[in-house]
Coordinates of C-alpha atoms in Angstrom, one line a residue:
Chain X
M1 CA 24.3 49.7 133.5
R2 CA 26.7 49.4 130.6
R3 CA 23.9 49.8 128.1
A4 CA 22.7 53.0 129.9
L5 CA 26.2 54.5 129.7
F6 CA 26.4 53.7 126.0
V7 CA 23.1 55.3 125.3
L8 CA 24.1 58.4 127.3
A9 CA 27.4 58.7 125.4
V10 CA 25.6 58.4 122.0
A11 CA 23.1 61.1 123.1
L12 CA 25.9 63.5 124.2
S13 CA 27.8 62.9 120.9
L14 CA 24.7 63.6 118.8
G15 CA 23.9 66.6 121.0
G16 CA 27.1 68.2 119.9
C17 CA 25.9 68.2 116.4
V18 CA 22.7 70.1 117.2
N19 CA 22.6 73.9 116.5
F20 CA 20.4 75.2 119.3
A21 CA 20.7 78.8 117.9
D22 CA 19.0 78.2 114.7
P23 CA 16.2 75.7 114.9
S24 CA 14.4 77.2 111.9
G25 CA 17.5 77.5 109.7
K26 CA 16.6 81.2 108.9
S27 CA 19.3 82.9 111.0
P28 CA 20.8 86.1 109.3
E29 CA 24.1 85.5 107.5
V30 CA 27.2 87.1 108.8
V31 CA 28.4 89.8 106.4
N32 CA 32.2 90.6 106.1
Y33 CA 33.2 94.1 105.3
V34 CA 36.6 95.2 103.9
L35 CA 38.0 98.3 105.5
N36 CA 39.4 100.7 102.8
D37 CA 41.0 104.1 102.5
G38 CA 38.1 106.4 101.7
T39 CA 40.3 109.0 100.0
A40 CA 42.8 106.8 98.2
L41 CA 45.4 108.6 96.0
A42 CA 44.5 109.0 92.4
S43 CA 48.1 108.5 91.3
R44 CA 51.3 107.4 92.9
T45 CA 54.4 109.6 93.2
P46 CA 57.7 108.0 92.6
V47 CA 59.9 107.9 95.7
R48 CA 62.5 110.7 95.5
A49 CA 66.2 110.0 95.7
G50 CA 67.6 110.2 99.1
A51 CA 64.2 109.9 100.8
P52 CA 64.5 108.7 104.4
L53 CA 63.6 105.1 105.1
L54 CA 60.4 105.1 107.3
L55 CA 59.7 101.9 109.3
V56 CA 56.0 101.5 110.0
L57 CA 55.0 99.4 112.9
D58 CA 51.7 97.5 112.9
T59 CA 49.0 99.6 114.5
T60 CA 48.0 98.4 117.9
A61 CA 44.5 98.5 119.3
G62 CA 42.9 97.9 122.6
G63 CA 41.7 94.4 123.5
F64 CA 38.1 95.1 122.7
Y65 CA 38.9 96.6 119.3
D66 CA 41.5 94.1 118.3
T67 CA 39.0 91.7 116.8
D68 CA 37.3 91.2 113.5
Q69 CA 33.9 92.1 115.0
M70 CA 32.5 95.6 114.3
V71 CA 31.9 97.7 117.4
F72 CA 29.0 100.0 118.2
A73 CA 28.1 102.1 121.2
R74 CA 24.6 103.0 122.2
S75 CA 25.9 105.2 125.0
P76 CA 29.3 106.8 125.6
A77 CA 30.2 104.4 128.3
T78 CA 29.1 101.1 126.6
R79 CA 30.4 99.1 123.7
G80 CA 28.9 96.2 121.9
Y81 CA 29.6 93.9 118.9
Y82 CA 27.6 93.6 115.8
Q83 CA 26.3 90.0 115.8
F84 CA 26.0 89.6 112.0
A85 CA 28.7 91.9 110.7
R86 CA 32.5 91.5 110.8
W87 CA 35.6 93.0 109.3
T88 CA 37.7 90.8 107.0
D89 CA 40.7 91.7 109.0
R90 CA 41.3 93.2 112.4
P91 CA 41.1 97.0 112.1
G92 CA 44.6 97.7 113.6
K93 CA 46.3 95.4 111.2
R94 CA 44.3 96.5 108.2
F95 CA 44.9 100.2 109.1
A96 CA 48.6 99.7 109.1
E97 CA 48.5 98.2 105.6
L98 CA 46.4 101.1 104.4
M99 CA 48.8 103.5 106.1
R100 CA 51.9 101.9 104.4
A101 CA 50.1 102.0 101.0
R102 CA 49.2 105.7 101.4
L103 CA 52.8 106.7 102.6
D104 CA 54.3 104.6 99.9
G105 CA 52.2 106.3 97.2
Q106 CA 53.2 109.8 98.3
G107 CA 56.9 109.3 97.5
A108 CA 58.2 111.2 100.5
Y109 CA 59.5 108.2 102.2
R110 CA 60.9 104.8 101.4
V111 CA 58.4 102.8 103.5
A112 CA 59.0 99.4 105.0
A113 CA 57.4 97.3 107.7
A114 CA 59.4 97.4 110.9
G115 CA 61.5 94.4 111.9
G116 CA 63.7 92.1 109.9
Y117 CA 67.0 93.4 108.6
V118 CA 66.0 96.8 107.4
L119 CA 67.8 99.6 109.1
G120 CA 65.5 102.6 109.0
D121 CA 65.9 106.3 109.6
L122 CA 62.5 107.0 111.1
L123 CA 60.0 104.8 112.9
L124 CA 56.2 105.5 112.9
D125 CA 54.3 103.9 115.8
T126 CA 50.5 104.2 115.8
E127 CA 47.7 103.1 118.1
L128 CA 44.0 102.9 117.3
I129 CA 42.4 104.2 120.5
D130 CA 38.7 104.3 119.4
F131 CA 37.0 102.9 116.3
Y132 CA 33.3 102.3 116.7
H133 CA 29.8 103.2 115.4
D134 CA 28.3 105.8 117.8
A135 CA 24.7 104.6 117.7
S136 CA 23.4 106.9 120.5
S137 CA 21.3 108.6 117.8
E138 CA 20.1 107.4 114.4
P139 CA 21.8 107.0 112.0
G140 CA 24.8 107.9 114.2
T141 CA 28.4 108.5 113.5
M142 CA 31.6 106.6 113.0
R143 CA 34.3 107.6 115.4
L144 CA 38.0 107.0 114.9
V145 CA 40.7 108.2 117.3
L146 CA 44.3 107.5 116.4
R147 CA 47.5 108.3 118.2
A148 CA 50.9 108.5 116.3
E149 CA 54.5 108.8 117.3
L150 CA 57.4 109.5 115.0
I151 CA 60.9 108.5 116.3
D152 CA 64.3 109.3 114.9
L153 CA 66.1 106.0 114.9
R154 CA 69.5 107.6 114.3
Q155 CA 69.3 110.0 117.2
R156 CA 66.9 107.9 119.3
T157 CA 64.7 110.8 119.9
L158 CA 60.9 111.4 119.7
L159 CA 60.2 113.8 116.9
G160 CA 56.5 114.2 117.5
R161 CA 53.4 112.8 119.0
Q162 CA 49.9 113.6 117.8
T163 CA 46.3 112.4 118.4
F164 CA 43.8 112.5 115.5
E165 CA 40.0 112.4 116.1
H166 CA 37.6 112.0 113.3
T167 CA 33.8 111.6 113.3
V168 CA 31.9 110.8 110.1
P169 CA 28.1 110.7 109.9
L170 CA 26.5 107.5 108.7
A171 CA 24.1 107.4 105.7
R172 CA 22.1 104.5 107.1
F173 CA 21.6 103.0 110.6
D174 CA 23.2 99.6 110.2
A175 CA 26.5 97.8 109.7
A176 CA 26.8 98.6 106.1
G177 CA 26.4 102.3 106.8
A178 CA 29.0 102.0 109.6
A179 CA 31.5 100.2 107.3
A180 CA 31.1 102.9 104.6
A181 CA 31.6 105.7 107.2
A182 CA 34.6 103.9 108.6
D183 CA 36.2 104.0 105.1
V184 CA 35.8 107.8 105.1
A185 CA 37.1 108.1 108.6
V186 CA 40.2 106.1 107.7
G187 CA 40.8 108.3 104.7
Q188 CA 40.5 111.5 106.8
A189 CA 42.9 110.0 109.5
L190 CA 45.5 109.2 106.8
D191 CA 45.2 112.6 105.3
A192 CA 45.8 114.2 108.7
L193 CA 48.6 111.8 109.5
T194 CA 50.5 112.4 106.2
A195 CA 50.1 116.2 106.7
W196 CA 51.5 115.9 110.2
L197 CA 54.5 113.9 109.0
A198 CA 55.2 116.4 106.3
S199 CA 55.2 119.2 108.9
L200 CA 57.9 117.3 110.9
R201 CA 60.3 117.1 107.9
Chain N
M1 CA 70.2 27.2 218.2
E2 CA 68.9 27.3 214.7
T3 CA 69.1 31.1 214.6
E4 CA 72.8 31.3 215.5
G5 CA 73.6 28.6 212.8
R6 CA 72.0 30.9 210.1
Y7 CA 74.1 33.9 211.1
T8 CA 77.2 31.8 210.8
L9 CA 76.2 30.8 207.3
V10 CA 75.4 34.3 206.1
G11 CA 78.7 35.7 207.5
T12 CA 80.6 32.9 205.8
L13 CA 79.0 33.7 202.5
V14 CA 79.6 37.4 202.8
L15 CA 83.2 36.8 203.5
A16 CA 83.5 34.5 200.6
V17 CA 82.0 37.1 198.2
V18 CA 84.3 39.8 199.5
A19 CA 87.2 37.4 199.0
V20 CA 86.2 36.6 195.5
M21 CA 85.7 40.3 194.6
A22 CA 89.1 41.1 196.0
A23 CA 90.7 38.3 194.0
A24 CA 89.0 39.5 190.8
L25 CA 90.3 43.1 191.3
V26 CA 93.8 41.8 191.9
W27 CA 93.5 39.6 188.8
L28 CA 92.2 42.3 186.6
A29 CA 94.8 44.8 187.7
G30 CA 97.6 42.3 187.1
A31 CA 96.2 41.4 183.7
A32 CA 96.1 45.1 182.8
D33 CA 99.7 45.4 183.7
R34 CA 100.5 42.5 181.6
I35 CA 98.9 44.0 178.4
A36 CA 101.8 44.4 176.0
Y37 CA 102.3 47.8 174.3
Q38 CA 105.0 50.2 173.5
T39 CA 104.7 54.0 174.1
Y40 CA 105.9 56.7 171.8
T41 CA 105.9 60.4 171.9
L42 CA 104.7 62.4 168.9
Y43 CA 105.1 66.2 168.6
F44 CA 102.6 68.0 166.4
E45 CA 103.6 71.6 165.5
K46 CA 102.1 72.3 162.1
Q47 CA 98.9 70.3 162.2
S48 CA 95.7 71.0 164.0
L49 CA 94.6 68.3 166.5
D50 CA 90.9 69.2 166.2
G51 CA 88.9 66.1 166.6
L52 CA 91.6 64.1 168.4
A53 CA 90.9 62.8 171.9
V54 CA 92.3 60.5 174.4
G55 CA 91.5 57.0 173.2
S56 CA 91.5 58.1 169.5
P57 CA 92.9 55.4 167.3
V58 CA 96.5 55.2 166.1
K59 CA 96.6 53.6 162.7
M60 CA 99.2 52.3 160.4
R61 CA 98.2 51.8 156.8
G62 CA 94.6 52.2 157.9
I63 CA 94.7 49.5 160.6
K64 CA 94.3 50.4 164.2
V65 CA 97.5 49.6 166.0
G66 CA 97.1 51.6 169.2
I67 CA 95.4 54.5 170.9
V68 CA 96.2 58.0 172.0
D69 CA 97.0 57.9 175.7
G70 CA 97.3 61.6 176.3
Y71 CA 98.4 64.9 175.1
R72 CA 99.6 68.2 176.4
F73 CA 101.3 71.3 175.2
A74 CA 105.0 70.8 175.0
R75 CA 107.3 72.9 177.0
G76 CA 109.6 75.1 175.0
G77 CA 107.3 77.2 173.0
D78 CA 106.2 76.9 169.3
E79 CA 102.8 75.8 170.6
A80 CA 103.8 72.2 169.8
V81 CA 101.5 69.5 171.3
S82 CA 103.1 66.4 172.7
V83 CA 100.9 63.3 172.1
T84 CA 101.6 60.1 173.9
A85 CA 100.6 57.0 171.9
R86 CA 100.4 53.4 172.9
I87 CA 101.1 51.1 170.1
D88 CA 100.8 47.3 170.2
E89 CA 104.0 45.6 171.0
G90 CA 104.0 43.5 168.0
V91 CA 103.9 46.4 165.6
P92 CA 107.3 47.3 164.3
V93 CA 107.9 51.0 164.2
H94 CA 111.1 51.8 162.2
T95 CA 113.4 54.7 162.4
G96 CA 112.2 57.3 159.9
A97 CA 108.5 56.8 160.7
V98 CA 106.4 59.9 160.7
A99 CA 103.0 60.6 162.1
Y100 CA 100.3 62.9 160.9
I101 CA 96.7 63.6 161.7
K102 CA 94.1 62.0 159.5
R103 CA 90.6 63.5 159.8
N104 CA 87.3 62.2 158.6
L105 CA 85.9 65.0 156.3
V106 CA 82.3 64.3 157.3
T107 CA 82.4 63.6 161.0
G108 CA 85.6 65.5 161.8
I109 CA 86.8 62.7 164.0
A110 CA 90.6 62.6 163.9
A111 CA 93.1 59.7 164.2
V112 CA 96.9 59.5 164.2
E113 CA 98.2 57.8 161.1
I114 CA 101.8 56.6 161.2
D115 CA 103.7 56.3 158.0
N116 CA 106.3 53.7 158.9
G117 CA 109.8 54.2 157.8
P118 CA 111.8 52.0 155.4
S119 CA 111.4 48.3 156.3
G120 CA 115.1 47.9 156.2
S121 CA 115.8 50.5 158.8
P122 CA 116.2 49.6 162.5
L123 CA 113.4 49.7 164.9
L124 CA 112.7 52.9 166.7
V125 CA 113.7 52.2 170.3
Q126 CA 116.2 55.0 171.0
V127 CA 114.9 57.5 173.6
P128 CA 116.3 61.0 172.9
Q129 CA 117.8 62.9 175.8
G130 CA 115.2 64.5 177.9
E131 CA 112.4 62.3 176.6
R132 CA 110.6 59.5 178.3
Y133 CA 109.7 57.5 175.2
P134 CA 111.0 57.2 171.6
V135 CA 109.9 60.1 169.5
I136 CA 108.1 59.8 166.1
A137 CA 108.6 62.8 163.9
E138 CA 105.7 64.9 162.5
G139 CA 104.9 64.3 158.9
S140 CA 102.4 65.8 156.5
S141 CA 99.2 64.2 155.1
D142 CA 98.1 64.1 151.4
I143 CA 95.4 66.5 152.2
D144 CA 98.0 68.9 153.5
R145 CA 100.0 68.6 150.4
V146 CA 96.9 69.1 148.2
A147 CA 95.9 72.1 150.3
T148 CA 99.4 73.5 150.0
A149 CA 99.3 73.0 146.2
V150 CA 95.8 74.6 146.0
S151 CA 97.0 77.5 148.1
R152 CA 100.0 78.0 145.9
L153 CA 97.7 77.7 142.8
S154 CA 95.3 80.3 144.3
V155 CA 98.3 82.6 145.0
N156 CA 99.5 82.2 141.4
G157 CA 96.0 82.7 140.1
A158 CA 95.6 85.8 142.2
Q159 CA 98.9 87.1 140.8
V160 CA 97.8 86.4 137.3
L161 CA 94.5 88.2 137.9
E162 CA 96.3 91.1 139.5
K163 CA 98.6 91.3 136.4
M164 CA 95.6 91.1 134.1
N165 CA 93.9 93.8 136.2
T166 CA 96.9 95.9 135.9
L167 CA 97.0 95.3 132.2
L168 CA 93.4 96.3 131.8
S169 CA 93.6 99.2 134.2
E170 CA 91.9 102.4 133.5
D171 CA 95.3 104.1 132.8
N172 CA 96.1 101.4 130.2
Q173 CA 92.7 101.6 128.7
R174 CA 93.0 105.4 128.5
A175 CA 96.5 105.0 127.0
L176 CA 95.1 102.5 124.4
G177 CA 92.3 104.8 123.6
R178 CA 94.7 107.7 123.2
T179 CA 96.9 105.6 121.0
L180 CA 94.0 104.6 118.8
A181 CA 92.8 108.2 118.6
N182 CA 96.3 109.4 117.7
L183 CA 96.5 106.6 115.1
D184 CA 93.2 107.7 113.7
E185 CA 94.3 111.3 113.7
L186 CA 97.6 110.3 112.1
S187 CA 95.8 108.4 109.4
S188 CA 93.5 111.3 108.7
H189 CA 96.4 113.7 108.5
L190 CA 98.3 111.4 106.2
A191 CA 95.2 110.9 104.0
A192 CA 94.5 114.6 104.0
N193 CA 98.1 115.6 103.3
K194 CA 98.7 112.9 100.7
Q195 CA 98.9 115.5 98.0
S196 CA 101.4 117.6 100.0
L197 CA 103.6 114.6 100.6
D198 CA 103.6 113.8 96.9
T199 CA 104.5 117.4 96.2
L200 CA 107.3 117.2 98.8
V201 CA 108.7 114.1 97.3
Q202 CA 108.5 115.6 93.9
A203 CA 110.3 118.7 95.2
M204 CA 113.0 116.5 96.6
R205 CA 113.4 114.7 93.3
D206 CA 113.6 118.1 91.5
A207 CA 116.1 119.3 94.0
A208 CA 118.2 116.2 93.4
D209 CA 118.0 116.8 89.7
E210 CA 119.2 120.3 90.1
F211 CA 121.9 119.2 92.4
R212 CA 123.0 116.7 89.9
F213 CA 123.2 119.3 87.1
A214 CA 124.9 121.9 89.3
G215 CA 127.4 119.4 90.6
A216 CA 128.4 117.9 87.3
S217 CA 131.8 119.6 87.7
I218 CA 132.3 118.0 91.1
G219 CA 133.0 114.7 89.6
Q220 CA 132.0 111.1 89.7
A221 CA 131.7 111.0 93.5
A222 CA 129.2 113.7 93.6
T223 CA 127.2 111.9 90.9
R224 CA 127.1 108.8 92.9
A225 CA 125.9 110.8 95.9
E226 CA 123.2 112.4 93.8
G227 CA 122.0 108.9 92.7
S228 CA 121.8 107.8 96.3
I229 CA 119.7 110.8 97.3
V230 CA 117.3 110.1 94.4
G231 CA 117.0 106.5 95.5
V232 CA 116.2 107.5 99.1
G233 CA 113.6 109.9 97.8
D234 CA 112.0 107.2 95.7
H235 CA 111.9 104.7 98.5
A236 CA 110.5 107.2 100.9
S237 CA 107.8 108.0 98.4
V238 CA 106.8 104.4 98.0
A239 CA 106.8 103.8 101.7
L240 CA 104.7 106.9 102.4
K241 CA 102.2 105.9 99.7
E242 CA 101.9 102.4 101.2
A243 CA 101.4 103.8 104.6
V244 CA 98.7 106.2 103.4
V245 CA 96.9 103.3 101.6
A246 CA 97.1 101.2 104.8
M247 CA 95.8 103.9 107.0
E248 CA 92.9 104.6 104.6
K249 CA 92.0 100.9 104.6
L250 CA 92.2 100.8 108.4
Q251 CA 89.9 103.8 108.6
R252 CA 87.4 102.3 106.2
D253 CA 87.4 99.0 108.1
A254 CA 86.8 100.7 111.4
T255 CA 84.0 102.7 110.0
L256 CA 82.4 99.5 108.5
I257 CA 82.7 97.6 111.7
A258 CA 81.1 100.4 113.7
A259 CA 78.2 100.6 111.2
R260 CA 77.6 96.9 111.4
V261 CA 77.6 96.9 115.1
Q262 CA 75.1 99.7 115.1
Q263 CA 72.9 97.9 112.5
F264 CA 72.9 94.8 114.6
T265 CA 71.9 96.7 117.7
D266 CA 69.1 98.5 115.9
T267 CA 67.7 95.4 114.3
G268 CA 67.7 93.4 117.5
S269 CA 65.9 96.3 119.3
L270 CA 63.2 96.3 116.6
E271 CA 62.8 92.6 116.7
M272 CA 62.4 92.7 120.4
T273 CA 59.7 95.4 120.0
N274 CA 57.8 93.3 117.5
V275 CA 58.0 90.2 119.7
S276 CA 56.8 92.1 122.7
R277 CA 53.9 93.5 120.6
D278 CA 52.9 90.1 119.4
V279 CA 52.9 88.7 122.9
R280 CA 50.8 91.6 124.1
T281 CA 48.4 91.3 121.1
S282 CA 48.1 87.6 121.7
A283 CA 47.4 88.2 125.4
D284 CA 44.7 90.7 124.5
A285 CA 43.1 88.3 122.0
L286 CA 43.1 85.5 124.5
T287 CA 41.4 87.9 127.0
T288 CA 38.7 88.8 124.5
A289 CA 38.2 85.1 123.6
G290 CA 37.8 84.3 127.2
Q291 CA 35.3 87.1 127.7
R292 CA 33.2 85.7 124.8
L293 CA 33.4 82.1 126.2
S294 CA 32.2 83.4 129.6
D295 CA 28.7 83.6 128.1
P296 CA 28.0 80.0 127.0
R297 CA 24.3 80.8 126.5
A298 CA 25.2 83.2 123.6
I299 CA 27.4 80.5 122.1
L300 CA 24.7 77.8 122.3
F301 CA 21.5 79.7 121.6
G302 CA 22.8 82.7 119.7
P303 CA 22.5 86.4 120.6
T304 CA 19.6 87.9 122.4
R305 CA 17.7 90.9 121.1
Q306 CA 19.5 93.1 123.6
Q307 CA 22.9 92.0 122.0
L308 CA 21.9 92.9 118.5
G309 CA 23.7 95.8 116.8
P310 CA 22.0 98.7 115.0
G311 CA 19.8 97.5 112.1
E312 CA 20.2 93.8 113.1
K313 CA 17.1 91.6 113.5
L314 CA 16.4 88.1 114.6
P315 CA 14.1 86.0 112.4

């Protein structure tokens, strides 16, 4: 009896080391893509004197999108994850970094991450509502929907609220094409966002 | 013959039993009469007799020395209660003894506690006029004294609170606010009119000079008066300058404090926003991870063909 239990324990321990998913050892490798600003600024503008201090909160995203996995949709009502393609960072967090870099390079604001001991003049709050590869047709499109709110911290008032929607066609029907189109969509969203902020000044 | 003899025996026994019972009753009654005790009357006017009953113990220094024999409302008003207590004959009750009600805080059962008088004083045997037994005066217990002290303390505390409330009343707050506003306005005016005040002082000094020149013929007395006026002007100038400096500093400090309080509030609000976001994000990530783990087959054997994304293929 004791010997049988010992054999069973050894078998279970060794079983944990077995990869059932890849018996042949030829499974595709996971590719990690970096999300970039597709229309990055050619040159940086120095921050002008007396520019308001803009606090930029991290971009939030829904539970399904707040992951490093790339999302696709074969129909409007369904979503799925690419199995062998991932982002190097969660899209919401990465988008906030690209947004701060873009605003910082324009020189219209003194940009800082919200929190800590910085007392700001304005607060920018953004939410990534949709960010997926629409694969209902080949090669499909990359869809990005962003909602932004600008708040005056001095007066505690909402200065503006805007939703941006961008759809960029893919060049190829795979994760690499989706990642390239996502860069372009992010660039377009940041263009629209900065223009909207300028209209509120 | 035998039957009659039995009747005689039974009747004899019955008579004997009756005689024994009668003798026992007589003996017991006589013995009760011979129990030695002394009776006292106690009047309770200030204390409640709640929990006291006939037969309740009468104690002296915690030892039971007697019982309560009865009680009734005393005639003559004041709602005093007359309690009759029987105390063992061997217990000396001195003149000056006082009695009070001692009550168990848990059960509520009461007893009469006698605080005996000075041991050198004579025994309490004198019966006052109109009374049947010697009278033990009513005393006060420690709990009563504590309650009195607490009551006095609460009254004093209430008075203090009332005075504080009066001090912090809306009228006083408004008055204080008006005073601060007036002070702020005064400092602002002083700061704004600093130049005018300097000009005024200078004008006073010039006037004093002219007065000195014009009054040279008046003599030495006029010269001394002129010197005094100049001195007053100088002192007033110095005092006004110091006041202006103090007011400006007060205004700067108040502005600085207000700005810091505002900064602290804003920073705390943003920190709370970030913390709540992090918590929410963590909850979402946990939810997503749970959803993934809900499909153990995909974890063990990898994705199916239906789960593959665009352009993805299995080997």
